Coordinates of C-alpha atoms and ligand atoms in Angstrom, one line a residue:
X1 CA 19.8 0.7 16.9
X2 CA 18.9 3.8 14.5
X3 CA 21.5 6.5 15.3
X4 CA 21.0 10.5 15.4
X5 CA 18.8 12.5 17.5
X6 CA 16.3 12.0 19.9
X7 CA 12.7 12.5 17.7
X8 CA 10.2 12.7 21.3
X9 CA 7.9 11.0 22.2
X10 CA 5.7 9.9 19.3
X11 CA 7.9 9.5 16.7
X12 CA 11.4 7.0 16.2
X13 CA 15.1 9.2 15.8
X14 CA 14.8 11.5 13.3
X15 CA 17.5 10.1 11.0
X16 CA 18.1 12.5 8.6
X17 CA 18.4 16.0 7.5
X18 CA 14.9 16.5 7.3
X19 CA 13.5 14.4 9.8
X20 CA 13.8 18.0 11.9
X21 CA 11.4 20.4 9.4
X22 CA 9.0 17.8 9.6
X23 CA 8.6 16.7 12.9
X24 CA 8.7 20.6 14.1
X25 CA 5.4 20.6 12.3
X26 CA 3.8 18.3 13.7
X27 CA 4.8 19.9 17.4
X28 CA 3.1 23.0 16.0
X29 CA 0.1 21.4 15.0
X30 CA -0.1 19.1 17.7
X31 CA -0.4 21.4 20.7
X32 CA -1.9 24.0 18.5
X33 CA -4.8 21.1 18.5
X34 CA -4.4 20.9 22.1
X35 CA -3.5 24.5 23.3
X36 CA -8.3 24.6 21.5
X37 CA -9.3 21.2 22.8
X38 CA -8.0 23.1 26.5
X39 CA -10.3 26.3 25.7
X40 CA -13.3 24.9 24.0
X41 CA -13.7 22.4 26.3
X42 CA -12.6 24.1 29.0
X43 CA -15.7 27.0 28.1
X44 CA -17.8 24.7 27.8
X45 CA -17.9 23.3 30.8
X46 CA -17.4 26.8 32.1
X47 CA -20.8 27.6 30.6
X48 CA -23.2 24.7 31.3
X49 CA -22.0 24.8 35.2
X50 CA -22.7 29.2 34.4
X51 CA -26.0 29.2 33.2
X52 CA -27.5 26.2 34.3
X53 CA -30.8 26.4 35.0
X54 CA -31.3 27.0 38.7
X55 CA -34.4 27.1 40.0
X56 CA -37.6 25.5 38.4
X57 CA -39.9 29.2 38.6
X58 CA -36.4 30.7 36.4
X59 CA -36.7 32.1 33.3
X60 CA -35.9 31.4 29.9
X61 CA -32.6 34.0 29.1
X62 CA -32.8 36.4 26.6
X63 CA -31.7 36.0 23.8
X64 CA -27.8 37.4 23.3
X65 CA -27.8 39.6 19.5
X66 CA -24.6 39.5 17.4
X67 CA -21.0 40.4 18.4
X68 CA -19.2 41.8 15.8
X69 CA -15.4 41.6 17.4
X70 CA -15.7 38.4 18.9
X71 CA -17.5 36.9 15.1
X72 CA -14.7 38.8 13.8
X73 CA -11.4 37.3 16.4
X74 CA -12.8 33.2 16.0
X75 CA -12.4 34.2 12.2
X76 CA -9.6 36.2 11.0
X77 CA -7.8 33.7 14.4
X78 CA -8.0 30.4 12.7
X79 CA -7.5 31.9 9.1
X80 CA -4.4 32.8 9.9
X81 CA -3.7 29.8 11.9
X82 CA -4.6 27.8 8.6
X83 CA -2.4 29.4 6.0
X84 CA 0.8 28.6 9.1
X85 CA 0.1 25.8 8.8
X86 CA -0.4 25.4 4.8
X87 CA 2.9 28.0 4.1
X88 CA 4.7 25.4 6.7
X89 CA 3.7 22.2 5.7
X90 CA 4.3 23.9 1.8
X91 CA 7.4 25.0 2.1
X92 CA 8.9 20.7 4.5
X93 CA 7.0 19.2 1.8
X94 CA 8.8 20.9 -1.4
X95 CA 11.9 20.0 0.6
X96 CA 11.4 16.7 0.8
X97 CA 10.4 16.0 -2.5
X98 CA 13.2 17.6 -4.4
X99 CA 16.4 16.5 -4.5
X100 CA 19.1 18.7 -4.2
X101 CA 21.5 19.3 -7.3
X102 CA 23.8 15.8 -7.9
X103 CA 22.5 14.2 -5.3
X104 CA 23.9 9.9 -5.6
X105 CA 21.0 8.1 -6.9
X106 CA 19.7 4.9 -6.8
X107 CA 17.7 2.8 -8.2
X108 CA 14.8 1.2 -6.2
X109 CA 12.6 -1.3 -6.9
X110 CA 9.6 -2.9 -5.4
X111 CA 8.8 -6.4 -5.9
X112 CA 6.6 -9.4 -4.1
X113 CA 8.2 -9.2 -0.9
X114 CA 11.3 -7.6 -0.9
X115 CA 13.2 -4.7 -2.0
X116 CA 16.0 -3.9 -4.9
X117 CA 18.8 -1.8 -5.0
X118 CA 21.0 -0.8 -7.9
X119 CA 23.5 1.9 -7.7
X120 CA 25.1 4.1 -10.9
X121 CA 27.5 1.7 -10.4
X122 CA 25.5 -1.1 -11.5
X123 CA 26.1 -3.0 -8.1
X124 CA 22.5 -4.5 -7.5
X125 CA 21.9 -5.2 -3.1
X126 CA 18.4 -6.7 -1.7
X127 CA 17.2 -6.3 1.1
X128 CA 19.9 -3.7 1.4
X129 CA 20.1 -0.3 0.9
X130 CA 24.1 1.0 1.8
X131 CA 24.2 4.7 1.6
X132 CA 26.6 8.0 2.5
X133 CA 26.4 9.5 5.6
X134 CA 26.3 13.8 5.3
X135 CA 25.4 12.8 2.0
X136 CA 22.2 13.6 -0.5
X137 CA 20.7 10.6 -2.0
X138 CA 18.0 10.7 -4.2
X139 CA 15.7 6.7 -5.1
X140 CA 13.8 6.5 -8.7
X141 CA 11.4 4.2 -7.4
X142 CA 9.3 1.7 -9.4
X143 CA 8.0 -1.5 -9.1
X144 CA 7.6 -5.0 -10.7
X145 CA 4.9 -6.1 -9.9
X146 CA 1.9 -4.3 -8.0
X147 CA 2.3 -0.8 -6.6
X148 CA 4.8 -1.0 -2.9
X149 CA 5.2 2.1 -1.2
X150 CA 8.7 2.6 1.2
X151 CA 9.1 4.0 4.5
X152 CA 11.9 5.3 6.1
X153 CA 10.2 6.4 9.6
X154 CA 13.7 7.1 10.6
X155 CA 13.8 9.5 7.5
X156 CA 10.7 10.7 6.9
X157 CA 10.4 9.6 3.3
X158 CA 7.4 7.3 2.1
X159 CA 7.4 7.3 -1.2
X160 CA 4.5 5.1 -3.9
X161 CA 6.6 2.2 -5.6
X162 CA 4.2 1.8 -8.6
X163 CA 4.7 -0.6 -11.7
X164 CA 5.2 1.4 -15.3
X165 CA 7.0 4.8 -14.3
X166 CA 9.1 6.3 -12.1
X167 CA 8.3 8.6 -8.5
X168 CA 11.4 10.4 -6.1
X169 CA 12.0 10.4 -3.0
X170 CA 15.4 12.1 -1.4
X171 CA 17.3 12.2 1.5
X172 CA 20.4 13.2 3.3
X173 CA 21.1 10.3 6.4
X174 CA 22.7 13.1 10.0
X175 CA 25.6 10.3 11.1
X176 CA 26.4 6.4 10.0
X177 CA 23.5 4.0 11.0
X178 CA 20.8 0.9 10.7
X179 CA 17.4 2.5 9.4
X180 CA 14.5 -0.1 8.9
X181 CA 12.8 -0.1 5.9
X182 CA 8.7 -1.3 5.7
X183 CA 7.2 -1.5 2.8
X184 CA 3.7 0.6 3.9
X185 CA 1.2 0.0 0.8
X186 CA 0.0 -3.2 1.0
X187 CA 0.5 -5.6 -1.5
X188 CA -0.3 -9.2 -1.0
X189 CA 0.4 -12.0 1.5
X190 CA 3.5 -10.8 2.7
X191 CA 3.2 -7.6 2.4
X192 CA 4.5 -7.0 6.6
X193 CA 8.1 -9.0 5.2
X194 CA 9.2 -6.8 3.0
X195 CA 11.2 -5.3 4.8
X196 CA 14.8 -3.8 4.5
X197 CA 17.4 -2.2 6.0
X198 CA 19.6 1.3 4.7
X199 CA 22.8 0.9 6.1
X200 CA 23.9 4.6 6.5
X201 CA 28.0 4.9 6.5
X202 CA 30.9 6.4 6.8
X203 CA 31.7 8.8 3.2
X204 CA 35.4 6.9 3.4
X205 CA 33.5 3.0 4.1
X206 CA 30.9 4.1 1.8
X207 CA 34.2 5.6 -0.9
X208 CA 35.4 1.8 0.2
X209 CA 33.7 0.7 -1.4
X210 CA 33.9 -3.0 0.3
X211 CA 29.8 -3.3 1.2
X212 CA 29.4 -4.2 -2.3
X213 CA 32.0 -7.6 -2.9
X214 CA 29.2 -10.2 -2.3
X215 CA 30.7 -12.3 1.1
X216 CA 28.9 -13.6 4.1
X217 CA 29.4 -11.3 6.9
X218 CA 32.5 -11.7 9.3
X219 CA 32.2 -14.3 11.5
X220 CA 29.5 -16.0 9.8
X221 CA 29.4 -19.4 7.7
X222 CA 28.2 -19.4 4.0
X223 CA 25.6 -21.9 4.4
X224 CA 24.3 -19.1 6.8
X225 CA 24.8 -16.5 4.9
X226 CA 22.5 -18.2 2.7
X227 CA 19.3 -17.9 5.2
X228 CA 20.0 -14.9 5.9
X229 CA 19.6 -14.3 2.6
X230 CA 16.6 -16.6 2.1
X231 CA 14.6 -14.5 4.1
X232 CA 16.0 -10.7 2.7
X233 CA 16.1 -11.2 -0.6
X234 CA 11.8 -12.6 -0.8
X235 CA 12.4 -17.0 -0.8
X236 CA 10.9 -17.1 2.7
X237 CA 7.4 -15.7 1.0
X238 CA 6.9 -18.4 -1.0
X239 CA 9.0 -21.1 -0.1
X240 CA 8.7 -22.8 3.5
X241 CA 11.8 -24.3 5.7
X242 CA 9.7 -26.9 7.5
X243 CA 7.9 -29.3 5.1
X244 CA 5.1 -27.1 4.8
X245 CA 3.4 -25.7 0.9
X246 CA 3.5 -21.8 0.4
X247 CA 2.9 -21.2 -2.9
X248 CA 6.5 -22.8 -3.8
X249 CA 7.7 -26.3 -3.6
X250 CA 9.5 -26.6 0.5
X251 CA 13.2 -25.9 0.6
X252 CA 13.4 -29.0 3.3
X253 CA 14.7 -31.9 1.5
X254 CA 14.5 -30.4 -1.5
X255 CA 18.1 -31.1 -2.7
X256 CA 18.9 -34.4 -3.9
X257 CA 15.1 -35.0 -3.9
X258 CA 13.7 -35.6 -7.6
X259 CA 10.8 -33.5 -7.9
X260 CA 7.9 -34.5 -11.5
X261 CA 8.3 -31.4 -13.3
X262 CA 5.4 -30.2 -16.0
X263 CA 5.3 -31.5 -19.6
X264 CA 9.1 -32.6 -18.8
X265 CA 10.7 -35.5 -17.4
X266 CA 11.4 -35.6 -14.0
X267 CA 14.8 -33.8 -12.3
X268 CA 17.0 -34.5 -9.7
X269 CA 18.1 -31.4 -7.9
X270 CA 21.0 -31.1 -7.7
X271 CA 23.3 -27.2 -8.0
X272 CA 23.3 -26.7 -11.2
X273 CA 18.3 -27.3 -10.7
X274 CA 18.5 -25.0 -7.8
X275 CA 20.6 -21.8 -10.1
X276 CA 18.0 -22.4 -13.0
X277 CA 15.0 -22.5 -10.8
X278 CA 16.2 -18.9 -9.2
X279 CA 17.5 -17.0 -12.6
X280 CA 15.0 -18.4 -15.0
X281 CA 12.1 -20.0 -12.7
X282 CA 9.2 -20.5 -15.8
X283 CA 12.0 -23.5 -17.6
X284 CA 11.2 -25.9 -15.4
X285 CA 7.9 -25.9 -13.2
X286 CA 7.7 -28.7 -10.4
X287 CA 3.8 -30.6 -10.7
X288 CA 1.1 -28.7 -8.5
X289 CA 2.4 -25.7 -9.2
X290 CA 2.1 -22.4 -10.3
X291 CA 4.3 -20.6 -12.6
X292 CA 4.5 -17.9 -10.2
X293 CA 8.7 -17.0 -9.1
X294 CA 10.3 -13.8 -10.5
X295 CA 13.7 -14.3 -11.9
X296 CA 16.3 -12.6 -10.1
X297 CA 18.8 -12.8 -12.5
X298 CA 21.1 -9.3 -12.2
X299 CA 20.2 -9.8 -8.6
X300 CA 21.6 -11.9 -6.9
X301 CA 25.8 -12.4 -7.8
X302 CA 26.7 -16.6 -8.0
X303 CA 28.2 -15.6 -4.0
X304 CA 25.3 -15.1 -3.5
X305 CA 23.5 -18.3 -5.5
X306 CA 25.9 -20.3 -3.5
X307 CA 25.4 -19.9 0.0
X308 CA 21.6 -19.9 -1.1
X309 CA 21.7 -23.5 -2.9
X310 CA 24.4 -24.1 0.3
X311 CA 21.6 -23.0 3.1
X312 CA 18.8 -25.3 1.2
X313 CA 21.5 -27.8 1.7
X314 CA 21.0 -28.0 4.8
X315 CA 17.5 -28.0 4.6
X316 CA 17.2 -31.9 5.6
Ligands
CUA401 CU1 5.2 -4.0 -0.5 CU2 4.0 -3.9 0.7

């Protein structure tokens, strides 16, 4: 459910203040192409008919010399059109690139295969970016591993998240609502599952700060919330829930099972072991698996870790 005005036949709804400008230029180039396609194809068809050889004894038509007016026209009209497209495109690009002073700044970190959002007060959310409507929001993007790209079609913004450096993007959402985020730079096996949501709240709702409280959404049990987090924070990419072996051990029947640990005594999987594996994944590596998991320290608070553990308990 995206909010905002219509984007047009091919385009998603215009959820940000910049979307109209991008779409305007897109439409201009599109209709310019339609116009010249019809004009040139029409002329080709017309000349084919008109200058067709009509009988076997018809002689070749005389060579036509050059026509200065015509040549000047087909040089200067396209020249002016590409200058217009350049100026329009450059203005729109600058508007997309340079965030207004005093924008609300969120740090966006990509990692295989989830998006983390760090707010100015230290609140961290995974898979959900809460922002106020009608206020500019600046994103400071980076990556923990490979190049990802942060793409919100409704906002018409797309920016690479590169390891070892910061890139920026900004937007101002027009109204409260929900907008889909995609990763749009191929980053490995679960690139297509690297999704998130931008949740635009009214300014009052955002300032009230209830969204910061880590608890299950209305009417959802703790275990179900854990299942929701399993999908959103990236567990899903490496841990199956049906017993199949992925990058990491399956969660099916995990709780209460005895796991063989590389170079250490076996462990009984309980709350403490699960918690340690989320915060410090390299501490105990299960036999037959590589130490591939990133730490979720600072990204998942206690309530979320508890919820994920509750969810794992339900997978018998
Ligand atoms: Cu991250 Cu594709």
